[in-house]
Short mmCIF file of C-alpha atoms in Angstrom, two decimals:
data_model
loop_
_atom_site.label_atom_id
_atom_site.label_comp_id
_atom_site.label_asym_id
_atom_site.label_seq_id
_atom_site.Cartn_x
_atom_site.Cartn_y
_atom_site.Cartn_z
CA MET A 1 0.14 0.33 -0.25
CA THR A 2 1.35 3.03 -1.10
CA GLU A 3 2.14 6.25 1.62
CA THR A 4 -0.93 8.50 -0.40
CA SER A 5 -3.30 5.43 -0.34
CA LEU A 6 -2.02 4.82 3.99
CA LEU A 7 -2.81 8.78 4.21
CA ALA A 8 -6.10 8.81 2.53
CA GLN A 9 -7.19 5.48 4.83
CA ALA A 10 -6.00 7.37 7.96
CA ALA A 11 -8.29 10.41 6.91
CA ARG A 12 -11.49 8.80 5.96
CA PRO A 13 -13.18 9.04 9.14
CA PHE A 14 -12.63 12.44 8.95
CA ARG A 15 -13.67 13.31 6.24
CA ALA A 16 -17.10 11.54 6.89
CA LEU A 17 -17.36 14.10 10.13
CA PHE A 18 -17.12 17.04 7.88
CA GLU A 19 -19.74 15.02 5.06
CA SER A 20 -22.51 14.58 7.49
CA ASP A 21 -24.68 16.41 10.13
CA ALA A 22 -21.85 15.92 12.53
CA LYS A 23 -20.47 19.10 11.71
CA GLU A 24 -23.00 21.02 13.72
CA GLY A 25 -22.48 19.65 16.08
CA LEU A 26 -18.91 19.66 16.01
CA LEU A 27 -18.50 23.02 15.53
CA LEU A 28 -20.86 23.54 18.85
CA ILE A 29 -18.53 21.99 20.86
CA ALA A 30 -15.71 23.92 19.10
CA VAL A 31 -17.31 26.93 20.25
CA ALA A 32 -18.15 25.75 23.69
CA LEU A 33 -14.57 24.27 24.46
CA ALA A 34 -13.48 28.08 23.07
CA ALA A 35 -15.78 29.61 25.76
CA ILE A 36 -14.64 27.80 28.73
CA ALA A 37 -11.14 28.14 27.40
CA ALA A 38 -11.93 32.02 27.69
CA ALA A 39 -13.77 32.14 30.40
CA ASN A 40 -11.40 30.72 32.46
CA GLY A 41 -7.65 31.90 31.11
CA ALA A 42 -5.87 34.96 30.11
CA LEU A 43 -8.94 36.29 28.58
CA ALA A 44 -11.26 35.95 31.27
CA GLY A 45 -11.94 39.60 31.31
CA PRO A 46 -12.17 41.05 27.99
CA TYR A 47 -14.50 38.07 27.32
CA HIS A 48 -17.21 38.74 30.11
CA ASP A 49 -16.63 42.61 29.19
CA LEU A 50 -17.46 41.84 25.63
CA PHE A 51 -20.84 40.52 26.48
CA HIS A 52 -21.78 42.11 29.90
CA ALA A 53 -20.18 45.72 29.64
CA GLU A 54 -22.70 48.35 29.15
CA LEU A 55 -22.57 49.42 25.96
CA SER A 56 -21.94 53.13 24.95
CA TRP A 57 -25.00 53.31 22.92
CA SER A 58 -27.63 51.00 21.95
CA PRO A 59 -31.01 52.00 19.30
CA ILE A 60 -32.71 49.96 22.01
CA ALA A 61 -32.35 51.48 25.70
CA LYS A 62 -33.73 47.48 26.69
CA LEU A 63 -30.99 46.19 25.19
CA ASP A 64 -27.63 47.38 26.70
CA THR A 65 -25.13 44.91 26.39
CA LEU A 66 -24.05 42.72 23.83
CA HIS A 67 -25.04 39.45 26.11
CA LEU A 68 -28.96 41.09 25.76
CA TRP A 69 -28.67 41.97 22.20
CA ILE A 70 -27.54 38.24 21.35
CA ASN A 71 -29.65 36.91 23.22
CA ASP A 72 -33.21 38.93 23.18
CA ALA A 73 -32.41 39.67 19.03
CA VAL A 74 -30.20 37.09 17.55
CA MET A 75 -31.74 34.35 19.11
CA ALA A 76 -35.06 35.59 17.43
CA VAL A 77 -33.57 34.71 13.70
CA PHE A 78 -32.55 31.27 16.14
CA PHE A 79 -36.47 30.53 17.00
CA PHE A 80 -37.74 32.08 13.63
CA VAL A 81 -35.89 29.08 11.88
CA VAL A 82 -37.49 26.88 14.87
CA GLY A 83 -40.83 28.31 13.96
CA LEU A 84 -40.71 27.76 10.35
CA GLU A 85 -39.54 24.23 10.50
CA VAL A 86 -42.50 23.38 13.58
CA LYS A 87 -45.32 25.19 10.87
CA ARG A 88 -43.52 22.94 7.83
CA GLU A 89 -43.55 19.75 10.01
CA LEU A 90 -47.13 20.80 11.18
CA MET A 91 -48.55 21.21 7.53
CA ALA A 92 -46.79 18.74 5.68
CA GLY A 93 -44.20 16.93 7.57
CA ASP A 94 -44.08 13.75 9.97
CA LEU A 95 -46.19 15.94 12.25
CA SER A 96 -49.12 16.54 9.97
CA ASP A 97 -50.04 12.28 10.47
CA PRO A 98 -52.16 12.21 13.61
CA GLN A 99 -51.13 8.53 13.97
CA ALA A 100 -47.36 8.93 13.09
CA LEU A 101 -47.42 11.96 15.80
CA ARG A 102 -48.38 9.48 19.04
CA LEU A 103 -45.11 8.25 19.69
CA PRO A 104 -43.22 11.13 19.52
CA VAL A 105 -45.65 13.57 21.29
CA MET A 106 -45.72 10.42 24.61
CA ALA A 107 -41.98 10.88 24.35
CA ALA A 108 -41.73 14.36 23.99
CA PHE A 109 -44.13 14.67 27.36
CA ALA A 110 -42.31 12.00 29.03
CA GLY A 111 -39.07 13.76 28.11
CA MET A 112 -39.79 17.09 29.54
CA ALA A 113 -42.21 15.97 32.39
CA LEU A 114 -39.63 13.77 34.15
CA PRO A 115 -36.45 16.32 34.08
CA ALA A 116 -38.79 18.49 35.22
CA ALA A 117 -39.33 16.43 38.31
CA ILE A 118 -36.15 15.05 39.26
CA PHE A 119 -34.89 18.58 39.24
CA VAL A 120 -37.84 19.83 41.33
CA ALA A 121 -37.45 16.74 43.55
CA ILE A 122 -33.47 16.87 44.13
CA VAL A 123 -33.85 21.48 44.48
CA GLY A 124 -36.43 20.68 47.33
CA GLY A 125 -38.50 23.28 46.91
CA ASP A 126 -35.88 26.08 47.25
CA PRO A 127 -37.77 29.22 45.68
CA GLN A 128 -34.37 30.54 44.64
CA LEU A 129 -33.63 27.52 42.80
CA ASP A 130 -37.13 26.46 41.19
CA ARG A 131 -37.07 29.06 38.95
CA GLY A 132 -34.68 26.78 37.02
CA TRP A 133 -37.13 23.40 36.43
CA ALA A 134 -37.36 23.75 32.81
CA ILE A 135 -33.99 24.18 32.14
CA PRO A 136 -33.36 20.23 31.67
CA ALA A 137 -36.81 19.59 29.61
CA ALA A 138 -35.74 20.46 26.04
CA THR A 139 -33.10 19.05 23.58
CA ASP A 140 -30.82 20.61 21.22
CA ILE A 141 -31.61 19.34 17.62
CA ALA A 142 -28.56 20.49 15.99
CA PHE A 143 -26.49 18.80 18.48
CA ALA A 144 -28.35 15.50 18.98
CA MET A 145 -28.52 14.66 15.08
CA GLY A 146 -24.86 16.02 15.33
CA VAL A 147 -23.89 13.06 17.42
CA ILE A 148 -26.05 10.99 14.99
CA GLY A 149 -24.21 12.17 11.98
CA LEU A 150 -20.83 10.67 14.02
CA LEU A 151 -22.45 7.54 14.17
CA GLY A 152 -23.50 7.50 10.41
CA LYS A 153 -25.27 3.99 8.82
CA ARG A 154 -25.11 2.82 12.73
CA VAL A 155 -28.57 4.23 13.10
CA PRO A 156 -31.71 3.06 11.37
CA LEU A 157 -33.47 6.42 9.28
CA PRO A 158 -36.45 5.41 11.42
CA ALA A 159 -34.67 6.15 14.32
CA ARG A 160 -33.43 9.79 13.27
CA LEU A 161 -36.68 10.20 12.37
CA LEU A 162 -38.26 9.80 15.42
CA LEU A 163 -34.90 11.73 17.86
CA LEU A 164 -35.95 14.74 15.16
CA THR A 165 -39.63 14.52 15.58
CA VAL A 166 -39.03 14.07 19.31
CA ALA A 167 -37.26 16.79 19.02
CA ILE A 168 -39.43 18.96 17.13
CA VAL A 169 -41.74 18.44 19.86
CA ASP A 170 -39.89 19.42 22.42
CA ASP A 171 -39.34 22.60 20.62
CA ILE A 172 -42.74 23.21 20.49
CA GLY A 173 -42.83 22.59 24.63
CA ALA A 174 -39.80 25.13 25.63
CA VAL A 175 -41.27 27.82 23.76
CA LEU A 176 -44.76 27.03 25.30
CA ILE A 177 -43.07 27.31 29.02
CA ILE A 178 -40.97 30.05 28.00
CA ALA A 179 -44.01 31.94 26.73
CA PHE A 180 -46.13 30.95 29.90
CA PHE A 181 -43.75 30.33 32.80
CA TYR A 182 -40.70 32.85 32.06
CA THR A 183 -42.40 36.22 31.20
CA ALA A 184 -41.76 39.43 33.16
CA LYS A 185 -44.24 41.91 34.30
CA ILE A 186 -47.00 42.18 31.43
CA LYS A 187 -47.17 45.48 29.60
CA LEU A 188 -50.70 45.65 28.53
CA VAL A 189 -49.95 48.44 25.77
CA TRP A 190 -47.10 46.95 24.34
CA LEU A 191 -49.27 43.54 24.77
CA PHE A 192 -52.08 44.71 22.62
CA ALA A 193 -49.50 46.50 20.45
CA SER A 194 -48.19 42.95 19.36
CA VAL A 195 -51.35 40.76 19.06
CA ALA A 196 -52.18 43.71 16.73
CA VAL A 197 -48.85 43.05 14.19
CA GLY A 198 -49.62 39.61 14.65
CA ALA A 199 -53.07 39.47 13.46
CA GLY A 200 -51.86 41.74 10.69
CA LEU A 201 -49.38 39.13 10.06
CA VAL A 202 -52.09 36.56 9.77
CA LEU A 203 -53.85 38.71 7.70
CA LEU A 204 -51.62 39.14 5.04
CA ASN A 205 -51.23 35.39 4.81
CA TRP A 206 -55.28 35.37 4.59
CA LEU A 207 -55.30 37.75 1.78
CA HIS A 208 -52.42 35.41 0.50
CA VAL A 209 -49.40 37.88 0.08
CA GLY A 210 -46.80 36.60 -1.08
CA ARG A 211 -44.36 39.30 -1.03
CA LEU A 212 -41.38 37.89 1.91
CA ARG A 213 -40.17 41.86 2.24
CA TRP A 214 -44.17 42.48 4.46
CA TYR A 215 -43.36 39.27 6.42
CA VAL A 216 -40.33 40.52 7.67
CA LEU A 217 -41.12 44.02 8.05
CA GLY A 218 -44.06 42.66 10.43
CA GLY A 219 -41.77 40.18 12.09
CA LEU A 220 -39.36 43.37 12.71
CA VAL A 221 -42.16 45.27 14.31
CA LEU A 222 -43.86 42.34 16.46
CA TRP A 223 -40.12 41.63 17.76
CA VAL A 224 -39.89 45.51 19.18
CA CYS A 225 -43.73 45.08 20.71
CA VAL A 226 -43.00 41.74 22.51
CA LEU A 227 -39.69 42.83 23.72
CA HIS A 228 -41.55 45.87 25.52
CA SER A 229 -44.34 44.08 26.43
CA GLY A 230 -43.00 41.31 28.79
CA VAL A 231 -43.43 37.97 26.81
CA HIS A 232 -40.06 37.07 26.32
CA ALA A 233 -38.56 38.69 22.55
CA THR A 234 -37.79 35.31 21.01
CA ILE A 235 -40.94 34.54 21.26
CA ALA A 236 -41.97 36.94 18.32
CA GLY A 237 -39.72 34.66 15.78
CA VAL A 238 -42.03 31.62 16.47
CA LEU A 239 -45.05 33.71 15.38
CA ALA A 240 -44.07 35.66 12.61
CA ALA A 241 -42.46 32.33 11.10
CA PHE A 242 -46.30 30.54 11.81
CA ALA A 243 -47.54 33.65 9.68
CA VAL A 244 -45.12 32.90 6.77
CA PRO A 245 -47.27 31.26 3.68
CA MET A 246 -46.91 27.93 2.80
CA ARG A 247 -46.48 29.08 -1.29
CA GLN A 248 -46.86 31.70 -3.31
CA ASN A 249 -49.71 32.81 -5.50
CA ASP A 250 -47.73 31.10 -8.47
CA GLY A 251 -47.17 27.94 -6.26
CA THR A 252 -43.57 28.47 -5.33
CA PRO A 253 -42.74 27.31 -1.94
CA LEU A 254 -42.47 29.93 0.27
CA LEU A 255 -41.77 28.49 3.87
CA GLU A 256 -39.72 25.84 2.66
CA ASN A 257 -37.53 28.15 0.52
CA LEU A 258 -36.96 30.97 3.53
CA GLU A 259 -36.29 27.98 5.52
CA HIS A 260 -33.80 26.62 3.90
CA ALA A 261 -31.82 29.88 3.70
CA LEU A 262 -31.93 30.66 6.94
CA VAL A 263 -30.77 27.49 8.13
CA GLY A 264 -26.89 27.85 7.21
CA TRP A 265 -26.97 30.92 8.95
CA ASN A 266 -28.74 29.57 11.75
CA ALA A 267 -26.89 26.61 12.41
CA TYR A 268 -22.98 28.47 11.62
CA LEU A 269 -23.97 31.74 13.29
CA VAL A 270 -26.84 32.30 15.23
CA VAL A 271 -26.66 28.89 17.33
CA PRO A 272 -22.66 29.31 17.68
CA LEU A 273 -22.58 32.95 18.54
CA PHE A 274 -25.38 32.18 21.16
CA ALA A 275 -22.88 29.46 22.43
CA PHE A 276 -19.54 31.33 22.38
CA ALA A 277 -21.81 33.85 24.65
CA ASN A 278 -22.99 31.75 27.45
CA ALA A 279 -21.24 28.39 27.42
CA GLY A 280 -18.63 30.41 29.09
CA VAL A 281 -18.78 29.07 32.73
CA ASP A 282 -15.83 30.17 35.16
CA LEU A 283 -14.47 27.20 36.45
CA ARG A 284 -11.87 29.13 38.33
CA GLY A 285 -11.46 27.83 42.33
CA LEU A 286 -14.20 25.19 41.40
CA GLY A 287 -13.48 21.52 42.44
CA VAL A 288 -15.61 18.16 41.76
CA GLY A 289 -17.72 19.02 44.49
CA ALA A 290 -19.08 22.12 42.86
CA LEU A 291 -20.86 19.86 40.65
CA PHE A 292 -22.80 18.33 43.63
CA ALA A 293 -24.32 21.44 44.46
CA PRO A 294 -28.47 21.25 44.46
CA LEU A 295 -28.71 23.61 41.00
CA PRO A 296 -26.18 21.57 38.78
CA LEU A 297 -26.73 18.57 40.49
CA ALA A 298 -30.53 18.78 39.79
CA ILE A 299 -29.88 19.91 35.96
CA ALA A 300 -27.10 17.60 35.21
CA ALA A 301 -29.55 14.46 36.64
CA GLY A 302 -32.10 15.92 34.58
CA LEU A 303 -30.93 15.56 31.34
CA VAL A 304 -28.68 12.47 31.68
CA ILE A 305 -31.64 10.46 34.01
CA GLY A 306 -34.62 12.21 33.58
CA LYS A 307 -34.36 12.26 29.56
CA GLN A 308 -33.78 9.09 28.90
CA ALA A 309 -36.01 7.78 31.53
CA GLY A 310 -38.43 9.70 30.13
CA VAL A 311 -38.04 8.74 26.80
CA PHE A 312 -37.50 5.53 26.89
CA GLY A 313 -40.09 4.82 29.06
CA ALA A 314 -42.36 6.48 26.83
CA VAL A 315 -41.62 4.45 23.67
CA PHE A 316 -41.49 0.83 25.63
CA LEU A 317 -45.25 1.39 27.09
CA ALA A 318 -46.43 2.79 23.69
CA GLU A 319 -45.65 -0.14 21.70
CA ARG A 320 -46.29 -2.51 24.99
CA LEU A 321 -49.60 -0.65 25.40
CA GLY A 322 -50.20 -1.15 21.67
CA ILE A 323 -50.63 2.89 21.14
CA ALA A 324 -47.71 2.90 18.60
CA PRO A 325 -44.71 0.82 17.85
CA ARG A 326 -41.46 1.65 17.95
CA PRO A 327 -39.43 2.70 14.89
CA ALA A 328 -38.78 -0.04 12.63
CA GLY A 329 -35.55 -1.98 12.57
CA THR A 330 -34.45 -0.16 15.37
CA SER A 331 -33.50 -2.22 18.65
CA TRP A 332 -34.50 -1.76 22.13
CA VAL A 333 -30.69 -0.85 23.26
CA GLN A 334 -30.65 2.11 19.88
CA VAL A 335 -33.94 3.59 21.33
CA TRP A 336 -31.78 3.59 24.76
CA GLY A 337 -29.01 5.22 22.75
CA LEU A 338 -31.66 7.64 21.44
CA SER A 339 -32.76 8.44 24.25
CA ALA A 340 -30.00 8.98 26.13
CA LEU A 341 -28.97 11.68 23.35
CA CYS A 342 -32.20 13.59 24.20
CA GLY A 343 -30.34 15.26 26.96
CA ILE A 344 -28.60 16.96 24.99
CA GLY A 345 -29.88 20.21 26.12
CA PHE A 346 -27.27 23.12 25.10
CA THR A 347 -28.67 25.71 23.17
CA MET A 348 -32.56 25.80 24.64
CA SER A 349 -31.53 24.67 28.40
CA LEU A 350 -28.33 27.52 28.07
CA PHE A 351 -31.12 29.83 27.17
CA ILE A 352 -33.77 29.35 29.73
CA ALA A 353 -31.36 29.25 32.08
CA THR A 354 -30.43 32.76 31.17
CA MET A 355 -33.99 33.78 32.10
CA ALA A 356 -34.36 31.58 35.22
CA PHE A 357 -31.05 33.11 36.65
CA GLY A 358 -29.85 35.71 34.50
CA GLY A 359 -30.04 38.71 37.24
CA ASP A 360 -27.78 36.37 39.94
CA ASP A 361 -24.37 35.75 38.32
CA ALA A 362 -23.71 32.90 40.86
CA LEU A 363 -26.67 30.99 39.93
CA TYR A 364 -26.58 31.58 36.80
CA GLU A 365 -22.62 30.21 36.56
CA GLN A 366 -24.20 27.20 38.72
CA ALA A 367 -26.66 26.09 36.06
CA LYS A 368 -24.27 26.81 33.13
CA LEU A 369 -22.03 23.79 35.03
CA GLY A 370 -25.13 21.89 35.13
CA VAL A 371 -26.13 22.31 31.94
CA LEU A 372 -22.62 21.13 30.59
CA ALA A 373 -21.89 18.38 32.24
CA GLY A 374 -25.44 16.82 31.74
CA THR A 375 -24.95 17.83 28.10
CA LEU A 376 -21.23 16.04 28.00
CA LEU A 377 -22.63 13.03 29.82
CA SER A 378 -25.37 12.60 27.23
CA LEU A 379 -23.55 13.09 24.41
CA LEU A 380 -20.90 10.29 25.49
CA PHE A 381 -23.49 7.90 27.30
CA GLY A 382 -25.59 7.65 23.92
CA TYR A 383 -22.73 8.03 21.06
CA VAL A 384 -20.88 5.05 23.05
CA ILE A 385 -24.67 3.08 23.06
CA LEU A 386 -25.51 3.54 19.85
CA ARG A 387 -21.88 2.89 18.74
CA LEU A 388 -21.93 -0.37 20.55
CA ALA A 389 -25.35 -1.49 20.10
CA PRO A 390 -25.72 -4.57 17.53
CA PRO A 391 -28.47 -3.54 14.40
CA LEU A 392 -31.53 -5.53 15.01
CA GLU A 393 -31.91 -9.08 13.40
CA GLN A 394 -34.26 -9.17 11.47
CA PRO A 395 -36.84 -12.02 10.79
CA ALA A 396 -36.04 -14.52 7.96
CA GLY A 397 -37.88 -15.16 5.58
#
């Protein structure tokens, strides 16, 4: 074998990583590590000041730091893309079939309820910590699918679709949680203005207005109104996305084309920027015991144990009770591995942590530590299970 062929053979696994869905997950891992390195090294001061120092001028007084602009404005784009994806799935995708919807809805619901219950049980009803109950309830689609990309054909296509659909339903639940449980004091004038602008966007859809610029303009106005209403501004992204028509008057796909145009920006700019601004947990002076403080332990346990037990238990019960079968060609060990990957919270978990503990630096750092630890353990656990799981043997004949 020549030296060139040996090099090509050695490089094949790495080439496969970047030719699959894995690159998005790998990018998030790299960005998270960069943020942690910056927050704990010589750049710790500049890193903190970059995101948290008060801006000398801001077009919106409410957003007076770069961190707030990223979390309240840039992340609205993330939620807009999530909204587009959810609407497409509801109208013409896996979520449009009520029968196909039963299993992922059951799995997603159990995978949100059990982590929240574990969190509440560990923090012991501490009113200062209770606000974080929803942090371990979320799944990061890009990260989880990135790990699946690393595994290639070891994960059957129906199993991939189950994970994706559970994560999408999970996102719907997370958006509802943010809207109803992490809302500040409501300002009625701005709330009524938000309703009026949202109704205007719906009217555009009803009148079959196919010009994208009107939806973009309306979405920006809606974001400003929601930002000042007390409801978290990123909800405006989801609402605006639901107003976008599926097709233009000539039949050209509008929503799907817009989603495809934004998904790259979302995956390679918006989410990594958010991750870099929020994943930089300060580990200096912390020992291993810091992980066992009530808040990080509750979050990590919710993600690693709660997600895994909730999703797997729901799939198991659904099949045993005849409600819905597990994905075709998927073994129970593979279902277990997929359930573990649902514990990769990262983006949405960090986002909820900013709303739960953003006003308390010490608790916010603990929450980030719990999210990162739970995500890492779920990633490694799920990857190893799926990597070692034998394929399901098909019956002969």
